[in-house]
XYZ file of C-alpha atoms in Angstrom:
780
model
C 83.498 53.341 59.954
C 86.884 53.698 61.822
C 87.850 51.496 64.606
C 88.109 52.890 68.230
C 91.439 54.653 69.186
C 92.710 51.699 71.209
C 92.520 49.510 68.058
C 92.948 51.751 65.072
C 96.666 51.842 63.719
C 96.293 55.575 63.162
C 95.512 56.031 66.884
C 97.187 53.278 68.606
C 100.809 54.063 67.604
C 101.982 51.066 65.582
C 102.803 53.281 62.641
C 104.449 55.924 64.882
C 101.365 58.096 65.434
C 101.565 60.289 68.650
C 99.161 62.594 70.592
C 95.992 60.485 70.756
C 96.520 58.891 74.164
C 93.682 59.585 76.285
C 91.517 61.020 73.638
C 87.788 59.847 74.176
C 86.528 60.295 70.772
C 87.217 58.293 67.556
C 90.174 59.090 65.198
C 90.213 57.994 61.636
C 91.855 59.028 58.443
C 89.203 61.636 57.673
C 86.428 63.416 59.519
C 83.889 61.324 58.045
C 85.135 58.133 59.761
C 86.052 60.225 63.127
C 84.054 61.144 66.159
C 85.070 64.302 67.974
C 85.138 64.834 71.711
C 85.398 68.057 73.916
C 86.702 67.840 77.390
C 84.354 70.159 79.389
C 85.961 72.269 82.160
C 84.902 71.054 85.752
C 81.788 73.067 86.857
C 80.535 73.666 90.311
C 77.608 71.849 91.763
C 74.275 73.487 91.057
C 73.384 76.371 93.326
C 76.992 76.348 94.651
C 77.186 79.435 96.831
C 79.395 82.493 96.112
C 81.972 83.097 98.744
C 83.328 86.473 99.914
C 86.102 86.624 102.659
C 86.749 90.108 104.051
C 90.041 90.193 106.034
C 90.891 93.448 107.827
C 94.426 94.349 109.098
C 95.217 95.006 112.558
C 91.606 95.292 113.700
C 91.147 94.334 117.398
C 88.354 92.394 118.834
C 86.115 95.405 119.844
C 86.307 97.682 116.821
C 82.879 97.096 115.404
C 79.333 97.418 116.404
C 78.727 93.536 116.738
C 81.651 93.456 119.233
C 80.852 96.396 121.389
C 82.175 99.376 119.470
C 80.612 102.760 119.396
C 81.883 103.141 115.919
C 78.849 102.906 113.461
C 79.123 99.789 111.402
C 75.644 99.314 109.817
C 76.837 96.801 107.226
C 78.603 94.609 109.680
C 75.561 94.838 112.108
C 73.279 93.490 109.553
C 75.655 90.590 108.828
C 75.737 89.860 112.557
C 71.933 90.247 112.985
C 71.394 87.690 110.276
C 74.467 85.463 110.687
C 76.787 84.048 113.237
C 79.080 85.853 115.666
C 82.156 84.061 117.086
C 83.506 84.935 120.368
C 86.467 82.524 120.743
C 87.906 82.665 117.302
C 91.753 82.868 117.205
C 94.404 83.740 114.506
C 98.112 83.979 114.438
C 99.830 87.050 116.053
C 100.977 88.822 112.757
C 99.620 89.105 109.403
C 101.663 86.808 106.964
C 101.278 83.799 109.251
C 97.514 84.392 109.517
C 96.946 85.013 105.821
C 99.008 81.790 104.911
C 96.831 79.749 107.421
C 93.660 81.237 106.339
C 94.269 80.638 102.507
C 95.749 77.128 103.116
C 94.266 75.501 106.233
C 97.852 74.669 107.118
C 99.503 75.785 110.442
C 101.595 78.954 109.671
C 105.114 77.300 110.261
C 104.220 74.361 108.099
C 102.990 76.796 105.426
C 106.429 78.518 105.720
C 105.336 81.611 107.567
C 106.716 81.718 111.176
C 107.097 85.350 110.607
C 106.322 88.372 108.119
C 107.129 87.880 104.509
C 110.107 89.918 104.249
C 113.454 88.395 105.228
C 114.449 84.753 104.894
C 116.468 83.097 107.801
C 116.923 80.085 105.887
C 114.745 77.354 107.786
C 111.648 75.298 106.576
C 109.146 77.136 108.808
C 110.548 80.567 107.698
C 110.788 80.349 103.918
C 108.379 83.023 103.771
C 107.126 81.953 100.382
C 104.482 79.126 99.823
C 106.087 76.002 99.015
C 105.166 73.986 95.857
C 103.147 71.346 98.060
C 101.113 73.823 99.737
C 97.527 73.991 98.084
C 95.403 76.942 98.573
C 91.660 77.464 99.164
C 91.504 79.622 95.673
C 93.122 76.676 93.919
C 90.451 74.231 95.483
C 87.764 76.414 94.489
C 88.970 77.026 91.022
C 89.352 73.198 90.568
C 85.710 72.964 91.506
C 84.518 75.430 88.854
C 84.820 78.682 90.747
C 85.907 82.094 89.387
C 88.496 83.545 91.792
C 89.253 87.080 92.586
C 91.841 88.689 95.093
C 91.853 92.358 96.127
C 93.960 94.294 98.551
C 96.926 93.303 100.812
C 98.672 90.001 99.924
C 102.033 89.905 101.957
C 102.899 86.415 101.111
C 105.821 87.349 98.958
C 109.224 88.188 100.215
C 109.947 91.813 99.543
C 113.190 90.762 97.314
C 110.592 88.919 94.938
C 108.367 92.039 94.241
C 110.578 93.307 91.383
C 110.334 92.366 87.676
C 112.186 89.116 86.850
C 111.943 87.667 90.272
C 110.130 84.512 90.990
C 106.261 84.776 91.055
C 105.555 81.369 92.651
C 104.002 82.887 95.726
C 102.119 85.775 93.840
C 98.190 85.582 93.840
C 97.826 84.309 90.249
C 100.264 81.502 90.954
C 98.187 80.595 93.983
C 94.807 80.070 92.432
C 93.458 83.481 91.670
C 92.062 84.488 88.173
C 92.613 88.208 88.945
C 94.439 90.286 91.562
C 94.478 94.024 92.235
C 96.206 95.364 95.285
C 99.262 95.967 97.362
C 101.646 92.966 97.680
C 103.402 94.424 100.628
C 102.389 94.698 104.209
C 101.083 98.117 104.315
C 100.837 101.327 102.317
C 99.670 104.779 101.738
C 96.061 105.491 101.258
C 96.462 108.564 99.312
C 99.869 107.763 97.364
C 100.434 103.919 97.413
C 104.056 103.297 96.614
C 103.232 100.426 94.208
C 99.976 98.737 93.254
C 99.927 95.456 91.234
C 97.347 94.091 88.701
C 97.626 90.459 88.054
C 101.223 89.836 87.613
C 102.735 93.252 87.214
C 103.019 96.624 88.725
C 100.662 99.199 87.802
C 102.583 101.861 85.788
C 101.199 105.046 87.164
C 103.011 108.231 88.044
C 100.272 110.137 89.589
C 96.917 109.255 91.368
C 93.888 111.284 90.472
C 92.386 114.060 92.667
C 90.234 112.493 95.519
C 92.080 109.113 95.286
C 91.763 106.782 98.238
C 93.078 103.474 98.439
C 90.094 101.666 100.088
C 87.768 103.165 97.383
C 89.940 101.990 94.517
C 90.259 98.516 95.976
C 86.537 98.412 96.272
C 85.940 99.778 92.772
C 88.024 96.933 91.366
C 86.213 94.217 93.320
C 83.014 95.447 92.170
C 84.257 95.345 88.458
C 85.387 91.822 88.916
C 82.066 90.653 89.967
C 80.015 92.620 87.507
C 82.413 91.607 84.650
C 81.933 87.941 85.428
C 78.242 88.265 85.479
C 78.171 89.814 82.248
C 80.059 86.724 80.817
C 79.052 84.014 83.193
C 75.558 83.777 84.534
C 75.912 80.867 86.738
C 79.621 80.496 87.699
C 80.119 80.920 91.499
C 82.783 83.265 92.619
C 85.327 83.422 95.549
C 86.224 87.118 96.377
C 89.087 87.507 98.862
C 89.070 91.078 99.919
C 92.155 91.853 102.301
C 91.909 95.429 103.350
C 95.003 97.392 103.586
C 93.177 99.223 106.575
C 93.487 99.265 109.524
C 97.355 99.040 109.249
C 99.241 102.458 109.607
C 100.025 104.873 108.495
C 96.376 106.018 109.273
C 94.897 108.309 106.648
C 91.411 109.212 105.605
C 89.351 111.664 103.619
C 88.717 114.840 105.326
C 84.828 114.668 104.986
C 84.688 111.286 106.594
C 87.075 112.365 109.447
C 84.860 115.345 110.122
C 82.027 112.988 111.140
C 84.087 111.649 114.086
C 85.361 114.927 115.565
C 85.024 115.207 119.296
C 83.960 111.487 119.852
C 86.932 110.529 121.610
C 87.716 113.319 123.962
C 86.789 111.371 127.013
C 89.626 109.161 126.454
C 90.708 105.531 126.185
C 89.632 104.630 129.722
C 86.032 105.869 129.170
C 85.691 104.243 125.719
C 87.171 100.923 126.883
C 84.676 100.874 129.933
C 81.851 101.563 127.507
C 82.893 98.855 125.045
C 83.273 96.223 127.774
C 79.692 97.073 129.071
C 78.246 96.582 125.674
C 80.158 93.285 125.165
C 78.559 91.992 128.479
C 75.206 93.240 127.619
C 75.202 91.321 124.131
C 76.446 88.120 125.745
C 79.928 88.115 124.220
C 81.277 86.997 127.562
C 79.697 85.367 130.592
C 78.483 87.505 133.579
C 81.409 87.808 136.048
C 84.056 88.298 133.390
C 86.609 91.001 134.412
C 88.203 93.150 131.669
C 92.018 93.229 131.742
C 93.275 96.294 133.646
C 95.062 99.193 131.807
C 98.496 97.834 130.977
C 101.326 98.752 133.454
C 104.003 96.385 132.214
C 107.307 98.121 130.973
C 106.994 98.464 127.065
C 103.244 97.832 127.073
C 102.168 100.422 129.654
C 99.327 102.777 129.217
C 98.920 105.997 131.383
C 95.409 106.905 132.816
C 93.712 109.458 130.476
C 93.158 111.901 133.264
C 96.942 112.135 134.013
C 97.653 113.531 130.503
C 97.793 117.408 129.878
C 94.986 118.953 127.817
C 97.294 119.457 124.684
C 98.170 115.799 124.739
C 94.572 114.486 125.208
C 93.642 116.717 122.326
C 96.235 115.140 119.826
C 95.754 111.469 121.196
C 91.855 111.904 120.606
C 92.534 113.151 116.980
C 94.416 109.888 116.373
C 91.387 107.803 117.468
C 89.081 109.914 115.406
C 91.087 108.886 112.271
C 91.089 105.364 113.222
C 87.257 105.242 113.665
C 86.839 107.174 110.456
C 88.835 104.357 108.753
C 86.591 101.669 110.167
C 83.694 103.570 108.780
C 85.352 103.363 105.273
C 85.734 99.720 105.539
C 82.036 99.132 106.619
C 80.943 101.211 103.615
C 83.346 99.306 101.169
C 81.683 95.857 102.499
C 78.393 97.416 101.987
C 79.191 98.322 98.358
C 80.238 94.645 97.811
C 77.053 93.201 99.266
C 74.937 95.817 97.504
C 76.569 94.827 94.235
C 75.919 91.058 94.913
C 72.316 91.910 95.725
C 71.763 93.832 92.569
C 72.894 90.610 90.750
C 70.201 88.845 92.773
C 72.729 86.497 94.652
C 73.150 87.780 98.196
C 71.102 84.984 99.798
C 73.381 82.440 98.254
C 76.602 84.094 99.175
C 78.599 82.973 102.050
C 80.210 86.252 103.634
C 83.029 85.821 106.188
C 84.371 89.014 108.184
C 87.462 88.785 110.384
C 90.796 90.343 111.226
C 94.384 89.071 110.711
C 95.483 89.740 114.307
C 94.619 91.992 117.122
C 95.251 95.798 117.558
C 98.570 97.070 117.578
C 100.983 98.886 119.917
C 103.253 100.055 117.178
C 102.448 103.684 117.811
C 104.264 103.545 121.207
C 103.253 105.315 124.253
C 102.739 108.621 122.409
C 101.662 107.855 119.063
C 103.434 109.395 115.960
C 102.828 111.881 113.182
C 105.894 110.627 111.259
C 105.213 106.942 110.909
C 108.363 105.407 109.638
C 110.412 107.446 112.118
C 108.629 105.725 115.004
C 110.696 102.511 114.203
C 113.731 103.558 112.477
C 116.535 104.769 114.745
C 118.620 103.303 117.547
C 121.912 105.284 117.255
C 121.044 109.034 116.924
C 120.709 110.939 120.265
C 118.931 113.878 118.323
C 116.364 111.665 116.571
C 112.773 112.853 116.608
C 110.333 110.061 117.129
C 107.316 112.040 116.524
C 107.868 115.029 114.167
C 105.499 117.767 115.388
C 103.324 118.349 112.512
C 100.327 120.695 112.956
C 97.588 118.686 114.859
C 95.150 119.506 111.985
C 97.251 117.483 109.551
C 96.660 114.338 111.498
C 94.928 111.829 109.141
C 95.525 113.852 106.069
C 97.925 112.990 103.043
C 100.570 115.308 104.382
C 101.558 113.041 107.206
C 101.512 109.346 108.164
C 100.181 108.899 111.717
C 99.369 106.012 114.226
C 97.639 106.229 117.499
C 99.436 105.615 120.871
C 99.081 102.099 122.354
C 96.326 103.046 124.730
C 93.934 103.008 121.821
C 95.547 99.754 120.872
C 94.281 98.278 124.218
C 90.905 99.829 123.591
C 90.871 98.003 120.097
C 91.542 94.760 121.947
C 88.871 95.217 124.789
C 88.588 93.312 127.085
C 91.959 91.537 126.555
C 95.715 91.932 127.419
C 98.433 92.817 125.143
C 98.590 93.351 121.311
C 99.528 92.327 117.955
C 102.611 90.277 117.956
C 101.946 88.656 121.258
C 100.271 85.180 121.847
C 97.885 86.512 124.644
C 94.148 87.128 123.471
C 94.930 90.738 122.559
C 97.143 89.615 119.782
C 95.100 86.577 118.497
C 91.583 86.730 119.525
C 89.777 88.610 116.809
C 86.144 88.910 115.483
C 84.610 86.479 113.095
C 81.212 86.905 111.417
C 79.649 84.317 109.171
C 76.478 84.760 106.991
C 74.872 82.595 104.443
C 70.956 83.383 104.445
C 70.166 80.466 102.083
C 72.272 77.812 103.527
C 72.740 78.936 107.165
C 69.418 80.445 108.201
C 69.137 80.974 111.993
C 66.804 78.761 113.928
C 64.123 80.497 116.152
C 65.627 81.317 119.419
C 69.258 81.106 118.102
C 71.132 84.314 119.068
C 73.705 83.526 116.378
C 76.556 83.576 119.099
C 79.141 80.780 118.870
C 81.432 80.547 121.880
C 83.388 77.401 121.108
C 87.227 77.637 120.247
C 88.148 77.767 116.416
C 91.360 78.849 114.844
C 92.264 80.537 111.437
C 93.183 77.296 109.757
C 89.505 75.979 110.129
C 88.212 78.631 107.651
C 89.181 76.958 104.486
C 87.827 73.547 105.313
C 84.707 75.054 106.664
C 84.078 77.099 103.502
C 84.522 74.023 101.367
C 82.348 72.004 103.592
C 79.512 74.450 103.486
C 79.878 74.611 99.635
C 79.807 70.885 99.442
C 83.305 70.649 98.019
C 86.603 68.847 98.613
C 90.228 69.880 98.859
C 92.069 68.361 95.910
C 94.808 65.894 97.139
C 97.605 67.052 94.744
C 99.007 70.158 93.605
C 100.774 70.289 90.170
C 101.076 66.545 90.330
C 102.602 66.102 93.625
C 100.781 65.199 96.866
C 99.631 68.407 98.795
C 100.314 68.866 102.394
C 97.535 67.587 104.631
C 95.499 70.381 106.309
C 95.681 71.286 110.043
C 92.257 73.077 110.191
C 89.029 71.361 110.837
C 85.614 72.397 109.631
C 83.453 74.068 112.116
C 80.468 73.802 109.945
C 78.595 71.488 112.694
C 79.174 74.287 115.285
C 77.546 76.905 112.822
C 74.545 74.699 112.696
C 74.178 73.805 116.232
C 75.562 75.998 119.127
C 75.526 72.933 121.535
C 78.219 71.205 119.353
C 81.646 71.090 121.082
C 84.761 72.627 119.287
C 86.182 70.141 116.696
C 89.499 71.892 117.426
C 90.462 70.987 120.754
C 94.117 72.117 120.725
C 96.439 74.505 119.000
C 100.083 75.722 119.369
C 101.111 79.175 118.782
C 104.731 80.884 118.366
C 105.969 84.235 117.118
C 109.474 85.528 117.572
C 109.865 83.742 121.003
C 106.343 84.331 122.149
C 104.648 80.960 122.805
C 101.126 79.702 123.446
C 99.290 76.289 123.555
C 95.673 75.960 123.897
C 94.025 72.545 124.967
C 90.420 72.019 126.111
C 89.814 75.272 127.652
C 93.287 75.542 129.189
C 95.729 78.114 127.733
C 99.612 78.064 128.456
C 101.335 81.358 127.553
C 104.861 82.739 127.563
C 105.910 86.362 126.796
C 109.399 86.620 125.329
C 111.426 89.462 126.515
C 114.148 90.938 124.495
C 117.566 89.676 125.637
C 116.118 86.700 127.423
C 116.823 83.003 126.462
C 114.394 82.237 123.656
C 114.225 78.731 124.850
C 113.567 79.419 128.398
C 109.816 80.348 128.505
C 108.224 81.849 131.756
C 105.013 79.937 131.439
C 101.581 81.551 132.674
C 98.619 79.086 132.771
C 95.002 80.182 132.429
C 91.659 78.417 132.534
C 89.973 80.425 129.762
C 86.521 78.929 130.262
C 86.276 80.963 133.352
C 88.926 83.509 132.794
C 88.698 84.590 129.018
C 90.727 87.752 129.774
C 93.618 85.762 130.927
C 94.097 87.458 134.351
C 94.376 84.523 136.857
C 97.743 82.823 136.453
C 97.387 79.278 137.682
C 100.870 78.022 136.857
C 102.012 77.727 140.495
C 98.713 75.977 141.605
C 98.659 73.667 138.590
C 102.316 72.599 137.910
C 101.229 69.314 136.344
C 98.922 71.070 133.841
C 101.904 73.251 132.947
C 104.029 70.425 132.454
C 101.533 68.532 130.379
C 100.914 71.553 127.908
C 104.566 72.615 127.819
C 105.329 69.128 126.702
C 102.477 69.264 124.176
C 103.776 72.537 122.874
C 107.220 71.026 122.417
C 105.667 68.160 120.448
C 103.613 70.504 118.316
C 106.476 72.762 117.591
C 108.505 69.749 116.141
C 105.503 68.598 114.241
C 105.015 72.036 112.724
C 108.540 72.910 111.784
C 108.654 75.727 114.520
C 112.330 74.902 115.402
C 114.799 76.312 115.422
C 113.371 79.202 117.606
C 114.630 82.610 116.526
C 114.508 86.034 118.134
C 113.515 89.079 116.079
C 117.239 89.819 115.429
C 117.770 86.235 114.030
C 114.618 86.567 111.853
C 116.183 89.424 109.871
C 118.670 87.280 107.994
C 118.766 87.821 104.249
C 119.580 85.373 101.362
C 123.263 85.976 100.268
C 121.860 86.220 96.632
C 120.120 89.592 97.615
C 123.563 91.206 97.428
C 123.082 91.566 93.717
C 120.258 94.106 94.505
C 122.964 96.691 95.657
C 124.918 96.646 92.362
C 125.212 99.626 90.169
C 122.089 100.473 88.003
C 121.501 102.938 84.988
C 118.024 104.107 84.946
C 116.592 105.686 81.680
C 113.807 108.494 81.779
C 110.266 107.177 81.741
C 111.508 103.871 83.364
C 108.570 102.594 85.577
C 109.213 103.406 89.247
C 111.631 101.051 90.753
C 110.140 98.664 93.163
C 110.600 99.814 96.902
C 113.040 97.028 98.029
C 115.296 97.299 95.117
C 115.528 100.847 95.461
C 116.302 100.789 99.135
C 119.146 98.438 98.571
C 121.093 101.156 96.560
C 121.175 103.562 99.490
C 120.413 102.105 102.850
C 123.327 102.169 105.373
C 125.799 102.993 102.502
C 127.600 105.728 100.670
C 126.273 106.105 97.121
C 126.985 108.378 94.124
C 124.223 109.406 91.862
C 125.125 110.536 88.483
C 122.628 112.541 86.432
C 123.584 112.709 82.724
C 122.205 115.496 80.767
C 122.526 116.088 77.035
C 123.550 119.635 77.742
C 121.494 122.001 79.945
C 119.526 124.489 78.048
C 117.964 127.618 79.544
C 114.376 127.103 80.591
C 114.834 123.268 81.169
C 113.309 122.489 84.622
C 111.617 119.569 86.571
C 112.541 116.721 88.854
C 115.662 114.816 87.821
C 115.246 112.169 90.207
C 113.096 111.231 93.324
C 113.249 108.395 95.764
C 110.592 108.315 98.597
C 107.413 110.458 99.682
C 106.038 112.330 102.583
C 107.094 109.572 105.033
C 110.809 110.128 103.981
C 113.011 110.575 100.774
C 115.055 112.795 98.789
C 114.890 114.398 95.374
C 116.769 116.631 92.862
C 115.145 119.145 90.756
C 115.787 122.402 88.764
C 113.361 125.274 88.904
C 113.749 128.640 87.467
C 117.128 127.677 86.337
C 118.538 126.677 89.818
C 119.393 123.221 91.025
C 117.969 122.123 94.404
C 118.260 118.846 96.415
C 115.684 118.183 99.040
C 115.787 115.663 101.839
C 112.646 114.627 103.861
C 113.775 113.014 106.994
C 110.380 111.336 108.041
C 108.736 114.705 107.818
C 111.437 117.134 108.534
C 112.115 118.693 105.053
C 115.554 120.523 104.367
C 116.813 121.850 100.944
C 120.146 122.928 99.667
C 120.907 126.367 98.880
C 119.642 126.854 95.179
C 122.512 127.351 92.569
C 122.273 128.303 88.990
C 122.866 125.528 86.514
C 125.305 126.633 83.705
C 124.073 126.351 80.163
C 125.564 123.219 78.569
C 126.105 121.438 81.824
C 126.131 117.661 81.130
C 126.824 115.902 84.631
C 125.129 116.540 88.012
C 126.366 114.458 90.877
C 124.678 113.746 94.247
C 127.175 112.259 96.767
C 125.535 110.775 99.890
C 127.696 110.019 102.621
C 127.187 108.184 105.897
C 127.958 110.160 109.054
C 128.108 109.041 112.651
C 124.925 108.233 114.577
C 122.942 107.535 111.341
C 123.157 110.845 109.732
C 123.910 111.885 105.995
C 125.743 114.324 104.217
C 124.244 115.195 100.657
C 126.644 117.098 98.444
C 126.068 118.373 94.863
C 128.469 119.002 92.088
C 127.954 120.203 88.475
C 130.586 118.916 85.919
C 132.688 117.983 89.015
C 132.542 121.219 90.619
C 131.112 121.384 94.156
C 128.169 123.688 94.236
C 125.983 123.121 97.304
C 124.808 120.440 100.057
C 122.425 119.584 102.787
C 124.446 118.567 105.768
C 123.828 116.409 108.875
C 120.349 115.203 108.090
C 118.769 112.244 109.469
C 119.579 109.060 107.458
C 116.739 107.290 105.828
C 116.418 103.500 107.207
C 113.983 100.906 108.069
C 111.032 101.172 105.619
C 111.823 104.522 104.297
C 112.161 105.584 101.608
C 108.844 103.767 100.932
C 108.170 104.949 97.256
C 110.777 103.556 94.774
C 113.232 105.732 92.592
C 111.534 107.690 89.589
C 113.802 109.501 87.082
C 112.356 112.574 85.433
C 109.640 113.191 87.643
C 108.591 112.791 91.286
C 106.079 109.896 90.866
C 103.476 108.737 93.296
C 103.868 110.101 96.706
C 105.552 113.372 96.810
C 108.930 113.977 98.756
C 107.880 117.666 99.116
C 104.165 118.339 99.649
C 104.830 122.008 98.853
C 106.628 121.278 95.513
C 103.777 118.894 94.505
C 101.192 121.457 95.253
C 103.095 124.044 93.272
C 104.250 121.894 90.217
C 102.615 118.512 90.299
C 104.877 115.741 89.573
C 106.972 118.177 87.747
C 108.114 116.118 84.858
C 111.725 117.256 83.608
C 111.313 119.237 80.344
C 114.984 119.010 79.202
C 117.053 116.328 77.559
C 117.827 113.694 80.399
C 119.895 110.964 79.322
C 119.899 108.674 82.327
C 120.691 108.470 86.071
C 123.131 106.031 87.420
C 123.366 104.977 90.992
C 126.719 103.687 92.174
C 126.356 102.265 95.738
C 129.430 102.101 97.996
C 130.194 99.928 100.956
C 127.835 99.707 103.936
C 129.105 102.359 106.436
C 126.784 101.723 109.342
C 127.956 99.133 112.131
C 126.527 95.702 111.479
C 125.231 95.547 115.181
C 123.154 98.815 114.351
C 122.040 97.435 110.961
C 120.553 94.445 112.655
C 118.678 96.464 115.233
C 117.261 98.798 112.461
C 116.096 95.914 110.286
C 114.532 94.256 113.346
C 112.494 97.407 114.083
C 111.686 97.885 110.533
C 110.303 94.384 110.140
C 107.931 94.788 113.036
C 105.823 97.076 111.097
C 106.094 95.411 107.765
C 103.053 93.041 108.295
């Protein structure tokens, strides 16, 4: 019999053997005198609960039945009836910061997300990628034997790292998820997503099937992940993080669902908001005597009385809200499908379900809303710019346009609070939170499920681990992990009389500030152009004034000083400094300049990633060279396309004639068709920047000028949204009419390649900075 490893010469190394250290069996010279050992993977405790976290995008406090809405949400109503409804839960004002905090338990700036994950100003609190020492909830759960799935919006990756070959250190699979399907960006089209990702690669798809709708697609994949797991692992608990792309604009919804909401908002936002607040008071969400914030009148946030609008405007504005309400219905139905699947698996009672939103409702639709979503944010130097392209009212909600409601409906979403997404007032940060776990958190007799104590988004991760009886690992990849800022609110769930374990919390977003301590809240609303480090503090006692109406700063100067000092200390402790305005936040890494270098694209290359594509044309002159083997009579199809109905351009041959089309945020123009000579080998598209953010698009065939589209609105900001495709118009159509007529219109001839030759940036830098700032405001 062989000796144990630590004394056997073949196992101990005296004769030069290697590779046996740590082996817990016995190694001899043959199997006969050896004892095998198998290291078993760590398994979860018996009866460990499944965990489902549903995160909605841009949904305000009052948009569901449990929080006073008239929108029918039967699934969420059942969760609320059997679980717990939080009235004082807070999050970050924008999506990337709140997602980072939710998934790590670390305050947003410490996690690296003081802003949305797009640019990179070059400071620790704004790296906009998760650092190596930031441990995530899915990593902790996987280390405890869980299967982990993410579906939907991620937005914890800088847009410069969405392309092939870039770092994937902050992608879902690198952060603890076994599988991922969804949109890595901050928003998307619901009928024609610009790019979807499965696990670690973009989904290579040119055309979505008839009847496609993104929410349904995400739900289908979530269901498949769960049923696939149970077909292989009967007992392994799972964590499903379902981060809906809804309710972020552009708002779009299937026509049959939209039809059910026709006419429901004809009474307008003043009426709907009043009814929601009455329902909130009746259900005990706020104490008697609470006063709803009045309709906003502050410049830049103001909302007109509904009755002051003319009939045509009221009709259009009501249509926007019908679309929004119909989308809320699709979200509730999606959650219902997930829970029905878990119920069919026999596991619903032992599943923790969390429902919440990443921030409050938004004012990004401006005072009048928009039927041309990206145009809403794009231009600052064009006197003829059309902010709301006047598409037919019946197109609102359809795949032909991208819309968003006017901010009057945003204030309805945030009933009864002030302000919106992006601000640190309650409208931006106080959101719904439902928690249900029938087997582990049954409601006592007489417990109405309301929880009124303060809690913060960082508390979710430690709470879920506490409920499951698990611990956060102390290390990540061999190095100490950042300590967590959140605290478990499990005691509050179990006993409504328990005081909040989270007594204070800072907040900061592009100069807006907030600090909460023991029922007091200090707030400052940063104004563009003002000194970012000179806050105009307002003070509220939110125990008696939850809607933040009675400013006590003059009456309680000592409290202002106390909390302002505490904010400063928290800011240094959480890497909030340096304070940056929105313009400062748009700085890019110098290394990104290489994304604007020449590129030659072969036919059938997968659609280029959006940000990489945009760097080739945005703010600059560019020559696009189409190389043909020699045009043959009958050859036709799309030679190149960049963008979709939200804005883009394409070049195609149909019936022997060459045509360039430019879609300026829904205003579509084409060049005069010209015959393509047999044998033609080179077609050039010369895009030139004109004053006031205009373009000239000129065509030539074999160096002979033939046609042009002159003085069109330049595409900037988030457009073109869909990346470049060669030899077809993939995914979202640049021209809806051409798509309906010819489909994606694959080019039938011999197309060799398309080369982009970007020239210098021709838009003044101060205009570029303003445009990028406006664009990033919607990228979350």
